[in-house]
Amino acid sequence: MSRSFASRNEPDTSPEEEHIEEHARIAQQYGEEEVTNKRIHILGIGSIGKLVAHTLRGLPSPPPISLLLHRRGLIESWKAQGEAINVTTRGTTESRRGFDIELAVPPVVSHGQVVAHQDEESDSEWIDNLVLTVKANSTFSALMSVKHRLRRESTILFLQNGMGIVEEVKERVFPDPESRPHFVLGITSHGVRAEGDWTVTHAGYGTTVLGLVKRDDGDRSYPPTAKYLIRTFLRAPVLAAVASSPTELLQIQLEKLVVNSVINPMTALLDCRNGALKHNFDVTRAMRLLIAEACVVIRALPELQGIPDIASRFSAERLETMVVAVADRTKENMSSMLVDVRAGRNPETPYINGYLVKRGEELGIQCVIQYFVKALVEAKQNMILQEINQGIPLVG
Ligand code: KPL
């Protein structure tokens, strides 16, 4: 029996074979292919959203870019501050203009359900290339504000912290697999600090890894909009973007999840900058408890079984080295979770520590330490929110 005949009869390819195939497909598939609509919309104009918008605008022959703003007040601030995004890199600030602005007001959501659409006029043209950089917990309401403008041919590039978001978007925003847009996942390790409404500092240089999410309907082709978005990101040296196979992307996502599951809640609870987590043995002991639990869950995940070297890639020693290296590289930063908690905003804990708790539960592993820090961070945010609200003078 010839080898090709034997492999044709095998029902599934191994993860290794899939990885090699995927790389070949990536190499072949990012070639030029015209898209009729080159406009890139950016939903979520936080620090990463601003860095991406600024970077893409600085490309030779830049694409048209629309910033989607979620409230009218932001349009006023945009106009008042010169209609530019400013990025400071190594002490030099560069301003870029030429962005278009659109209003995309999220609907009113209560207990996870849309209860009312807000009466703001919004554009109704198709959005074919969308970069989504909102916080994980705002994803649902942000996407509901533009859902009517997205179609199967569109691609959404998710550039966010945390995991489990795409699954939630499939279920809650686009339940019909036929009309669901294509999804590209991006993991970025750039450190960007907000300095004002329209100014950020690019403080930590990192990379951006991108990969197409497999569709549930079995369609494995790369749509032109996904290729176009990935190609455009790859053209930007500042983003240091690479395209990756789904298997590799998943592992990078999990590594980033572990980093965020330690640095973010610990800095939020200790109210300190990332660098303060180093050189403190009590912090190291607590960190090791979190990492040990994450390792047990990750190594048992069904989607990683069969991938070579999982045990060493997700060993406690390697992950600890990674966490400490990120804390060092971003030592001057306040983590996004600390910033959220201090402002009384919902932290991303459900998509970080909560994701590990949930996946652990599915596998019969109780992640009590993850659960504990998640509860404490959320409790702290709640207390701060109450203090903030009590401070608001009420008009009688
Ligand atoms: O991703 C981050 C965050 O703050 O969310 C780290 C890597 C911890 C940098 O601050």
mmCIF file of C-alpha atoms and ligand atoms in Angstrom:
data_model
loop_
_atom_site.group_PDB
_atom_site.id
_atom_site.type_symbol
_atom_site.label_atom_id
_atom_site.label_comp_id
_atom_site.label_asym_id
_atom_site.label_seq_id
_atom_site.Cartn_x
_atom_site.Cartn_y
_atom_site.Cartn_z
ATOM 1 C CA MET A 1 0.000 0.000 0.000
ATOM 2 C CA SER A 2 1.511 3.352 -0.964
ATOM 3 C CA ARG A 3 1.925 6.004 1.736
ATOM 4 C CA SER A 4 -0.331 8.484 -0.004
ATOM 5 C CA PHE A 5 -3.093 5.866 -0.241
ATOM 6 C CA ALA A 6 -2.677 5.017 3.457
ATOM 7 C CA SER A 7 -2.832 8.657 4.526
ATOM 8 C CA ARG A 8 -5.896 9.283 2.362
ATOM 9 C CA ASN A 9 -7.715 6.667 4.438
ATOM 10 C CA GLU A 10 -6.794 8.265 7.743
ATOM 11 C CA PRO A 11 -9.689 10.318 9.092
ATOM 12 C CA ASP A 12 -7.637 13.050 10.805
ATOM 13 C CA THR A 13 -4.273 14.698 10.294
ATOM 14 C CA SER A 14 -2.001 14.898 13.340
ATOM 15 C CA PRO A 15 -1.421 18.332 14.945
ATOM 16 C CA GLU A 16 2.160 18.235 13.607
ATOM 17 C CA GLU A 17 0.990 17.609 10.026
ATOM 18 C CA GLU A 18 -1.661 20.263 10.421
ATOM 19 C CA HIS A 19 0.995 22.720 11.616
ATOM 20 C CA ILE A 20 3.190 22.071 8.551
ATOM 21 C CA GLU A 21 0.195 22.299 6.197
ATOM 22 C CA GLU A 22 -0.924 25.520 7.816
ATOM 23 C CA HIS A 23 2.499 27.105 7.381
ATOM 24 C CA ALA A 24 2.515 26.163 3.703
ATOM 25 C CA ARG A 25 -0.956 27.642 3.338
ATOM 26 C CA ILE A 26 0.092 30.868 5.086
ATOM 27 C CA ALA A 27 3.156 31.218 2.856
ATOM 28 C CA GLN A 28 1.032 30.734 -0.255
ATOM 29 C CA GLN A 29 -1.968 32.684 0.785
ATOM 30 C CA TYR A 30 -0.886 36.153 1.769
ATOM 31 C CA GLY A 31 -0.094 37.066 -1.829
ATOM 32 C CA GLU A 32 -1.687 40.153 -3.327
ATOM 33 C CA GLU A 33 -5.386 39.808 -3.884
ATOM 34 C CA GLU A 34 -7.533 42.832 -4.505
ATOM 35 C CA VAL A 35 -10.154 43.791 -1.980
ATOM 36 C CA THR A 36 -12.729 46.248 -3.230
ATOM 37 C CA ASN A 37 -12.985 47.994 0.119
ATOM 38 C CA LYS A 38 -9.613 48.916 1.604
ATOM 39 C CA ARG A 39 -11.005 50.921 4.506
ATOM 40 C CA ILE A 40 -9.944 49.635 7.932
ATOM 41 C CA HIS A 41 -12.257 50.386 10.848
ATOM 42 C CA ILE A 42 -10.852 50.437 14.365
ATOM 43 C CA LEU A 43 -13.233 49.719 17.214
ATOM 44 C CA GLY A 44 -11.698 50.533 20.609
ATOM 45 C CA ILE A 45 -9.477 53.594 20.667
ATOM 46 C CA GLY A 46 -7.574 52.699 23.840
ATOM 47 C CA SER A 47 -3.784 52.547 23.987
ATOM 48 C CA ILE A 48 -3.355 49.592 21.603
ATOM 49 C CA GLY A 49 -6.069 50.912 19.255
ATOM 50 C CA LYS A 50 -4.238 54.250 19.012
ATOM 51 C CA LEU A 51 -0.875 52.595 18.386
ATOM 52 C CA VAL A 52 -2.380 50.445 15.600
ATOM 53 C CA ALA A 53 -4.236 53.361 13.983
ATOM 54 C CA HIS A 54 -1.137 55.595 14.130
ATOM 55 C CA THR A 55 1.119 52.853 12.741
ATOM 56 C CA LEU A 56 -1.167 51.911 9.833
ATOM 57 C CA ARG A 57 -1.621 55.582 8.944
ATOM 58 C CA GLY A 58 2.170 55.936 8.693
ATOM 59 C CA LEU A 59 2.541 53.175 6.075
ATOM 60 C CA PRO A 60 3.517 54.066 2.517
ATOM 61 C CA SER A 61 0.175 54.333 0.635
ATOM 62 C CA PRO A 62 -1.761 54.007 3.885
ATOM 63 C CA PRO A 63 -5.243 52.489 3.890
ATOM 64 C CA PRO A 64 -8.203 54.760 4.667
ATOM 65 C CA ILE A 65 -8.866 54.407 8.393
ATOM 66 C CA SER A 66 -12.092 55.061 10.313
ATOM 67 C CA LEU A 67 -12.032 55.361 14.078
ATOM 68 C CA LEU A 68 -15.308 54.140 15.567
ATOM 69 C CA LEU A 69 -16.146 56.257 18.602
ATOM 70 C CA HIS A 70 -18.679 55.029 21.127
ATOM 71 C CA ARG A 71 -19.915 58.400 22.393
ATOM 72 C CA ARG A 72 -20.482 61.884 21.043
ATOM 73 C CA GLY A 73 -18.240 63.477 23.705
ATOM 74 C CA LEU A 74 -15.234 61.788 22.110
ATOM 75 C CA ILE A 75 -15.906 63.571 18.803
ATOM 76 C CA GLU A 76 -15.727 66.880 20.650
ATOM 77 C CA SER A 77 -12.457 65.915 22.353
ATOM 78 C CA TRP A 78 -11.078 64.723 18.970
ATOM 79 C CA LYS A 79 -11.901 68.049 17.318
ATOM 80 C CA ALA A 80 -10.672 70.120 20.272
ATOM 81 C CA GLN A 81 -7.330 68.306 20.339
ATOM 82 C CA GLY A 82 -6.384 68.764 16.707
ATOM 83 C CA GLU A 83 -7.881 65.599 15.092
ATOM 84 C CA ALA A 84 -4.581 63.743 15.453
ATOM 85 C CA ILE A 85 -3.196 60.667 17.198
ATOM 86 C CA ASN A 86 0.162 61.269 18.887
ATOM 87 C CA VAL A 87 2.613 58.496 19.707
ATOM 88 C CA THR A 88 5.734 59.106 21.768
ATOM 89 C CA THR A 89 8.618 56.759 21.103
ATOM 90 C CA ARG A 90 11.938 57.175 22.954
ATOM 91 C CA GLY A 91 11.063 60.758 23.855
ATOM 92 C CA THR A 92 9.991 61.853 20.352
ATOM 93 C CA THR A 93 6.327 62.487 19.661
ATOM 94 C CA GLU A 94 4.886 62.044 16.178
ATOM 95 C CA SER A 95 1.395 63.272 15.310
ATOM 96 C CA ARG A 96 -0.604 61.682 12.501
ATOM 97 C CA ARG A 97 -3.792 62.978 10.918
ATOM 98 C CA GLY A 98 -6.092 61.964 8.118
ATOM 99 C CA PHE A 99 -8.363 59.616 10.077
ATOM 100 C CA ASP A 100 -12.104 59.496 9.530
ATOM 101 C CA ILE A 101 -14.412 59.415 12.507
ATOM 102 C CA GLU A 102 -17.668 57.508 12.840
ATOM 103 C CA LEU A 103 -20.051 57.142 15.724
ATOM 104 C CA ALA A 104 -20.910 53.585 16.830
ATOM 105 C CA VAL A 105 -22.997 53.807 19.969
ATOM 106 C CA PRO A 106 -23.342 50.504 21.837
ATOM 107 C CA PRO A 107 -26.870 49.415 22.778
ATOM 108 C CA VAL A 108 -27.969 49.391 26.421
ATOM 109 C CA VAL A 109 -27.124 45.952 27.843
ATOM 110 C CA SER A 110 -28.598 44.612 31.075
ATOM 111 C CA HIS A 111 -27.714 41.182 32.487
ATOM 112 C CA GLY A 112 -25.990 40.308 29.237
ATOM 113 C CA GLN A 113 -29.033 41.145 27.065
ATOM 114 C CA VAL A 114 -29.602 44.104 24.741
ATOM 115 C CA VAL A 115 -32.504 46.055 26.222
ATOM 116 C CA ALA A 116 -32.468 49.189 24.054
ATOM 117 C CA HIS A 117 -30.704 50.657 21.044
ATOM 118 C CA GLN A 118 -29.569 54.216 21.606
ATOM 119 C CA ASP A 119 -30.932 56.753 19.233
ATOM 120 C CA GLU A 120 -27.744 58.039 17.615
ATOM 121 C CA GLU A 121 -27.477 58.114 13.854
ATOM 122 C CA SER A 122 -24.789 55.728 12.658
ATOM 123 C CA ASP A 123 -23.317 54.958 9.273
ATOM 124 C CA SER A 124 -24.759 51.977 7.454
ATOM 125 C CA GLU A 125 -21.996 51.181 4.966
ATOM 126 C CA TRP A 126 -20.407 47.729 5.150
ATOM 127 C CA ILE A 127 -17.416 47.271 7.409
ATOM 128 C CA ASP A 128 -15.173 44.744 5.689
ATOM 129 C CA ASN A 129 -11.948 45.088 7.674
ATOM 130 C CA LEU A 130 -12.427 45.590 11.399
ATOM 131 C CA VAL A 131 -9.726 45.743 14.058
ATOM 132 C CA LEU A 132 -11.251 45.209 17.499
ATOM 133 C CA THR A 133 -9.205 46.450 20.459
ATOM 134 C CA VAL A 134 -11.857 47.067 23.106
ATOM 135 C CA LYS A 135 -11.520 45.469 26.560
ATOM 136 C CA ALA A 136 -12.632 41.823 26.637
ATOM 137 C CA ASN A 137 -15.678 42.633 28.741
ATOM 138 C CA SER A 138 -16.893 45.355 26.343
ATOM 139 C CA THR A 139 -16.676 43.124 23.266
ATOM 140 C CA PHE A 140 -20.340 42.151 23.177
ATOM 141 C CA SER A 141 -21.752 45.679 23.407
ATOM 142 C CA ALA A 142 -19.079 47.098 21.066
ATOM 143 C CA LEU A 143 -19.818 44.513 18.366
ATOM 144 C CA MET A 144 -23.576 44.930 18.765
ATOM 145 C CA SER A 145 -23.103 48.583 17.738
ATOM 146 C CA VAL A 146 -21.736 47.543 14.312
ATOM 147 C CA LYS A 147 -23.197 44.063 13.826
ATOM 148 C CA HIS A 148 -25.599 45.308 11.110
ATOM 149 C CA ARG A 149 -22.567 46.493 9.082
ATOM 150 C CA LEU A 150 -20.679 43.170 9.178
ATOM 151 C CA ARG A 151 -21.213 40.265 6.782
ATOM 152 C CA ARG A 152 -19.678 36.871 5.957
ATOM 153 C CA GLU A 153 -17.073 38.517 3.692
ATOM 154 C CA SER A 154 -15.924 40.806 6.547
ATOM 155 C CA THR A 155 -12.996 39.994 8.815
ATOM 156 C CA ILE A 156 -12.711 40.965 12.469
ATOM 157 C CA LEU A 157 -9.175 41.052 13.836
ATOM 158 C CA PHE A 158 -9.310 40.640 17.635
ATOM 159 C CA LEU A 159 -6.414 42.294 19.468
ATOM 160 C CA GLN A 160 -7.252 41.870 23.132
ATOM 161 C CA ASN A 161 -6.104 40.366 26.419
ATOM 162 C CA GLY A 162 -7.731 37.200 27.697
ATOM 163 C CA MET A 163 -9.286 34.070 26.200
ATOM 164 C CA GLY A 164 -12.766 32.727 25.491
ATOM 165 C CA ILE A 165 -13.862 35.934 23.743
ATOM 166 C CA VAL A 166 -14.203 34.551 20.218
ATOM 167 C CA GLU A 167 -16.341 31.654 21.503
ATOM 168 C CA GLU A 168 -18.630 34.147 23.248
ATOM 169 C CA VAL A 169 -18.858 36.331 20.121
ATOM 170 C CA LYS A 170 -19.819 33.285 18.026
ATOM 171 C CA GLU A 171 -22.551 32.323 20.445
ATOM 172 C CA ARG A 172 -23.950 35.718 21.374
ATOM 173 C CA VAL A 173 -23.286 38.079 18.467
ATOM 174 C CA PHE A 174 -23.143 35.849 15.367
ATOM 175 C CA PRO A 175 -25.007 32.624 16.232
ATOM 176 C CA ASP A 176 -25.552 31.769 12.534
ATOM 177 C CA PRO A 177 -22.307 30.211 11.183
ATOM 178 C CA GLU A 178 -23.381 30.970 7.592
ATOM 179 C CA SER A 179 -23.507 34.747 7.930
ATOM 180 C CA ARG A 180 -20.772 34.992 10.585
ATOM 181 C CA PRO A 181 -17.753 37.126 9.532
ATOM 182 C CA HIS A 182 -14.253 35.631 9.444
ATOM 183 C CA PHE A 183 -12.097 36.043 12.524
ATOM 184 C CA VAL A 184 -8.372 36.682 12.855
ATOM 185 C CA LEU A 185 -6.761 36.498 16.298
ATOM 186 C CA GLY A 186 -3.876 38.728 17.231
ATOM 187 C CA ILE A 187 -1.671 38.508 20.305
ATOM 188 C CA THR A 188 0.441 41.543 20.956
ATOM 189 C CA SER A 189 3.152 42.040 23.534
ATOM 190 C CA HIS A 190 3.727 45.751 22.881
ATOM 191 C CA GLY A 191 3.601 47.911 25.990
ATOM 192 C CA VAL A 192 1.645 51.131 25.370
ATOM 193 C CA ARG A 193 0.834 53.734 28.009
ATOM 194 C CA ALA A 194 -1.978 56.306 27.778
ATOM 195 C CA GLU A 195 -0.811 59.895 28.241
ATOM 196 C CA GLY A 196 -3.985 61.778 27.383
ATOM 197 C CA ASP A 197 -7.116 61.392 25.263
ATOM 198 C CA TRP A 198 -5.238 61.086 21.963
ATOM 199 C CA THR A 199 -1.625 60.547 23.057
ATOM 200 C CA VAL A 200 0.184 57.332 24.006
ATOM 201 C CA THR A 201 3.760 56.321 24.755
ATOM 202 C CA HIS A 202 5.071 53.204 23.045
ATOM 203 C CA ALA A 203 7.089 52.066 26.061
ATOM 204 C CA GLY A 204 7.757 48.349 25.523
ATOM 205 C CA TYR A 205 8.647 46.868 22.123
ATOM 206 C CA GLY A 206 7.043 43.541 21.483
ATOM 207 C CA THR A 207 5.638 41.502 18.628
ATOM 208 C CA THR A 208 2.194 40.816 17.189
ATOM 209 C CA VAL A 209 1.283 37.276 16.178
ATOM 210 C CA LEU A 210 -1.703 36.841 13.862
ATOM 211 C CA GLY A 211 -3.640 33.801 12.737
ATOM 212 C CA LEU A 212 -6.963 32.919 11.142
ATOM 213 C CA VAL A 213 -9.573 31.270 13.381
ATOM 214 C CA LYS A 214 -10.973 28.054 11.881
ATOM 215 C CA ARG A 215 -14.603 28.395 10.815
ATOM 216 C CA ASP A 216 -17.178 26.016 12.231
ATOM 217 C CA ASP A 217 -18.650 25.455 8.770
ATOM 218 C CA GLY A 218 -15.448 23.733 7.584
ATOM 219 C CA ASP A 219 -14.488 26.517 5.135
ATOM 220 C CA ARG A 220 -10.666 26.617 5.466
ATOM 221 C CA SER A 221 -9.962 29.243 2.804
ATOM 222 C CA TYR A 222 -8.543 32.653 3.673
ATOM 223 C CA PRO A 223 -11.058 35.303 2.590
ATOM 224 C CA PRO A 224 -9.587 38.360 0.799
ATOM 225 C CA THR A 225 -10.395 40.655 3.745
ATOM 226 C CA ALA A 226 -8.441 38.446 6.206
ATOM 227 C CA LYS A 227 -5.458 38.311 3.851
ATOM 228 C CA TYR A 228 -5.638 42.055 3.330
ATOM 229 C CA LEU A 229 -5.721 42.815 7.081
ATOM 230 C CA ILE A 230 -2.879 40.396 7.852
ATOM 231 C CA ARG A 231 -0.822 41.716 4.909
ATOM 232 C CA THR A 232 -1.362 45.308 6.054
ATOM 233 C CA PHE A 233 -0.199 44.482 9.598
ATOM 234 C CA LEU A 234 2.834 42.632 8.224
ATOM 235 C CA ARG A 235 3.799 45.792 6.281
ATOM 236 C CA ALA A 236 4.203 47.779 9.539
ATOM 237 C CA PRO A 237 7.688 47.345 11.081
ATOM 238 C CA VAL A 238 6.575 49.011 14.338
ATOM 239 C CA LEU A 239 4.080 46.232 15.034
ATOM 240 C CA ALA A 240 6.697 43.498 14.347
ATOM 241 C CA ALA A 241 3.853 41.296 13.130
ATOM 242 C CA VAL A 242 4.149 37.672 12.038
ATOM 243 C CA ALA A 243 1.516 35.285 10.727
ATOM 244 C CA SER A 244 1.200 31.991 12.483
ATOM 245 C CA SER A 245 -0.595 28.652 12.337
ATOM 246 C CA PRO A 246 -3.619 28.130 14.634
ATOM 247 C CA THR A 247 -1.668 25.586 16.714
ATOM 248 C CA GLU A 248 1.215 27.968 17.373
ATOM 249 C CA LEU A 249 -1.140 30.887 17.932
ATOM 250 C CA LEU A 250 -3.041 28.928 20.584
ATOM 251 C CA GLN A 251 0.170 28.249 22.494
ATOM 252 C CA ILE A 252 1.224 31.910 22.315
ATOM 253 C CA GLN A 253 -2.240 32.900 23.523
ATOM 254 C CA LEU A 254 -1.918 30.563 26.500
ATOM 255 C CA GLU A 255 1.540 31.900 27.368
ATOM 256 C CA LYS A 256 0.177 35.442 27.308
ATOM 257 C CA LEU A 257 -2.803 34.287 29.394
ATOM 258 C CA VAL A 258 -0.445 32.976 32.095
ATOM 259 C CA VAL A 259 1.533 36.243 32.086
ATOM 260 C CA ASN A 260 -1.684 38.259 32.449
ATOM 261 C CA SER A 261 -3.116 35.846 35.055
ATOM 262 C CA VAL A 262 -0.167 36.642 37.332
ATOM 263 C CA ILE A 263 0.964 40.219 36.645
ATOM 264 C CA ASN A 264 -2.473 41.776 36.222
ATOM 265 C CA PRO A 265 -4.265 40.617 39.418
ATOM 266 C CA MET A 266 -1.140 40.854 41.573
ATOM 267 C CA THR A 267 -0.422 44.451 40.544
ATOM 268 C CA ALA A 268 -4.127 45.289 40.961
ATOM 269 C CA LEU A 269 -4.200 43.807 44.468
ATOM 270 C CA LEU A 270 -0.836 45.185 45.582
ATOM 271 C CA ASP A 271 -1.484 48.504 43.813
ATOM 272 C CA CYS A 272 1.983 48.575 42.285
ATOM 273 C CA ARG A 273 3.748 48.907 38.931
ATOM 274 C CA ASN A 274 4.721 45.718 37.099
ATOM 275 C CA GLY A 275 8.390 46.025 38.063
ATOM 276 C CA ALA A 276 7.575 45.970 41.783
ATOM 277 C CA LEU A 277 6.661 42.272 41.479
ATOM 278 C CA LYS A 278 10.360 41.430 41.115
ATOM 279 C CA HIS A 279 12.882 40.953 43.930
ATOM 280 C CA ASN A 280 10.264 40.228 46.561
ATOM 281 C CA PHE A 281 10.195 36.624 47.731
ATOM 282 C CA ASP A 282 6.662 36.780 49.164
ATOM 283 C CA VAL A 283 5.434 37.911 45.757
ATOM 284 C CA THR A 284 7.410 35.072 44.141
ATOM 285 C CA ARG A 285 5.767 32.498 46.444
ATOM 286 C CA ALA A 286 2.270 33.771 45.621
ATOM 287 C CA MET A 287 3.150 33.938 41.909
ATOM 288 C CA ARG A 288 4.304 30.310 41.971
ATOM 289 C CA LEU A 289 0.946 29.162 43.374
ATOM 290 C CA LEU A 290 -0.891 30.849 40.495
ATOM 291 C CA ILE A 291 1.513 29.468 37.892
ATOM 292 C CA ALA A 292 1.378 25.925 39.297
ATOM 293 C CA GLU A 293 -2.400 25.856 38.964
ATOM 294 C CA ALA A 294 -2.349 27.325 35.453
ATOM 295 C CA CYS A 295 0.193 24.667 34.369
ATOM 296 C CA VAL A 296 -1.994 21.777 35.504
ATOM 297 C CA VAL A 297 -4.994 23.094 33.555
ATOM 298 C CA ILE A 298 -3.095 24.048 30.400
ATOM 299 C CA ARG A 299 -1.207 20.778 30.118
ATOM 300 C CA ALA A 300 -4.524 18.895 30.385
ATOM 301 C CA LEU A 301 -6.365 20.917 27.715
ATOM 302 C CA PRO A 302 -7.777 18.582 25.060
ATOM 303 C CA GLU A 303 -6.860 20.972 22.209
ATOM 304 C CA LEU A 304 -3.148 20.696 23.108
ATOM 305 C CA GLN A 305 -2.981 16.912 23.251
ATOM 306 C CA GLY A 306 -0.697 15.445 20.603
ATOM 307 C CA ILE A 307 1.320 18.653 20.138
ATOM 308 C CA PRO A 308 4.999 17.900 20.807
ATOM 309 C CA ASP A 309 6.798 19.458 23.813
ATOM 310 C CA ILE A 310 3.687 20.777 25.559
ATOM 311 C CA ALA A 311 4.941 19.642 28.986
ATOM 312 C CA SER A 312 8.202 21.585 28.695
ATOM 313 C CA ARG A 313 6.690 24.631 26.967
ATOM 314 C CA PHE A 314 4.135 24.888 29.787
ATOM 315 C CA SER A 315 6.415 23.892 32.669
ATOM 316 C CA ALA A 316 6.186 26.020 35.812
ATOM 317 C CA GLU A 317 9.883 26.979 35.535
ATOM 318 C CA ARG A 318 9.574 28.242 31.959
ATOM 319 C CA LEU A 319 6.369 30.168 32.666
ATOM 320 C CA GLU A 320 7.876 31.777 35.762
ATOM 321 C CA THR A 321 10.866 32.945 33.699
ATOM 322 C CA MET A 322 8.439 34.393 31.160
ATOM 323 C CA VAL A 323 6.333 36.213 33.746
ATOM 324 C CA VAL A 324 9.414 37.732 35.388
ATOM 325 C CA ALA A 325 10.832 38.778 31.992
ATOM 326 C CA VAL A 326 7.582 40.594 31.093
ATOM 327 C CA ALA A 327 7.431 42.258 34.538
ATOM 328 C CA ASP A 328 10.975 43.472 33.907
ATOM 329 C CA ARG A 329 10.364 44.617 30.307
ATOM 330 C CA THR A 330 7.247 46.554 31.380
ATOM 331 C CA LYS A 331 8.544 47.592 34.819
ATOM 332 C CA GLU A 332 7.416 51.200 34.489
ATOM 333 C CA ASN A 333 3.886 50.199 33.385
ATOM 334 C CA MET A 334 0.761 50.021 35.434
ATOM 335 C CA SER A 335 -1.007 46.870 34.254
ATOM 336 C CA SER A 336 -4.308 47.333 32.448
ATOM 337 C CA MET A 337 -6.068 45.598 35.356
ATOM 338 C CA LEU A 338 -4.609 47.973 37.923
ATOM 339 C CA VAL A 339 -5.704 50.936 35.781
ATOM 340 C CA ASP A 340 -9.227 49.500 35.495
ATOM 341 C CA VAL A 341 -9.563 48.704 39.189
ATOM 342 C CA ARG A 342 -8.303 52.144 40.258
ATOM 343 C CA ALA A 343 -10.899 53.742 37.961
ATOM 344 C CA GLY A 344 -13.680 51.481 39.315
ATOM 345 C CA ARG A 345 -14.088 49.846 35.878
ATOM 346 C CA ASN A 346 -14.804 46.126 35.458
ATOM 347 C CA PRO A 347 -11.503 44.237 35.267
ATOM 348 C CA GLU A 348 -10.858 41.558 32.613
ATOM 349 C CA THR A 349 -10.615 38.829 35.296
ATOM 350 C CA PRO A 350 -13.450 36.702 33.785
ATOM 351 C CA TYR A 351 -11.397 36.280 30.597
ATOM 352 C CA ILE A 352 -8.060 35.752 32.369
ATOM 353 C CA ASN A 353 -8.186 33.978 35.765
ATOM 354 C CA GLY A 354 -11.852 33.156 35.171
ATOM 355 C CA TYR A 355 -10.973 31.435 31.887
ATOM 356 C CA LEU A 356 -8.545 29.134 33.731
ATOM 357 C CA VAL A 357 -11.187 28.423 36.403
ATOM 358 C CA LYS A 358 -13.746 27.539 33.707
ATOM 359 C CA ARG A 359 -11.415 25.310 31.691
ATOM 360 C CA GLY A 360 -10.286 23.667 34.953
ATOM 361 C CA GLU A 361 -13.903 22.920 35.884
ATOM 362 C CA GLU A 362 -14.453 21.206 32.517
ATOM 363 C CA LEU A 363 -11.477 18.968 33.307
ATOM 364 C CA GLY A 364 -12.375 18.284 36.949
ATOM 365 C CA ILE A 365 -9.546 20.529 38.231
ATOM 366 C CA GLN A 366 -10.457 23.052 40.931
ATOM 367 C CA CYS A 367 -8.477 26.272 40.490
ATOM 368 C CA VAL A 368 -8.968 27.697 43.959
ATOM 369 C CA ILE A 369 -6.095 30.183 43.779
ATOM 370 C CA GLN A 370 -7.280 31.609 40.439
ATOM 371 C CA TYR A 371 -10.805 31.803 41.840
ATOM 372 C CA PHE A 372 -9.548 33.544 44.976
ATOM 373 C CA VAL A 373 -7.558 36.269 43.189
ATOM 374 C CA LYS A 374 -10.387 36.827 40.706
ATOM 375 C CA ALA A 375 -12.827 37.340 43.597
ATOM 376 C CA LEU A 376 -10.446 39.710 45.413
ATOM 377 C CA VAL A 377 -9.745 41.855 42.335
ATOM 378 C CA GLU A 378 -13.464 42.105 41.580
ATOM 379 C CA ALA A 379 -14.188 42.932 45.237
ATOM 380 C CA LYS A 380 -11.570 45.688 45.209
ATOM 381 C CA GLN A 381 -12.989 47.192 41.997
ATOM 382 C CA ASN A 382 -16.447 47.113 43.551
ATOM 383 C CA MET A 383 -15.280 48.916 46.690
ATOM 384 C CA ILE A 384 -13.523 51.583 44.645
ATOM 385 C CA LEU A 385 -16.605 52.042 42.462
ATOM 386 C CA GLN A 386 -18.750 52.558 45.560
ATOM 387 C CA GLU A 387 -16.292 55.143 46.871
ATOM 388 C CA ILE A 388 -16.272 56.929 43.510
ATOM 389 C CA ASN A 389 -20.069 56.962 43.349
ATOM 390 C CA GLN A 390 -20.374 58.285 46.883
ATOM 391 C CA GLY A 391 -18.038 61.090 45.887
ATOM 392 C CA ILE A 392 -20.359 62.296 43.107
ATOM 393 C CA PRO A 393 -22.332 65.322 44.272
ATOM 394 C CA LEU A 394 -26.007 64.583 43.681
ATOM 395 C CA VAL A 395 -28.160 67.331 42.296
ATOM 396 C CA GLY A 396 -31.188 67.524 44.629
HETATM 397 O O1 KPL B 1 -0.633 42.962 29.040
HETATM 398 C C1 KPL B 1 -0.343 43.562 30.051
HETATM 399 C C2 KPL B 1 -1.425 44.356 30.686
HETATM 400 O O2 KPL B 1 -1.168 45.281 31.429
HETATM 401 O O3 KPL B 1 -2.597 44.025 30.400
HETATM 402 C C3 KPL B 1 1.029 43.456 30.655
HETATM 403 C C4 KPL B 1 1.845 42.504 29.818
HETATM 404 C C5 KPL B 1 0.935 42.942 32.063
HETATM 405 C C6 KPL B 1 1.771 44.766 30.598
HETATM 406 O O4 KPL B 1 1.324 45.724 31.474
#
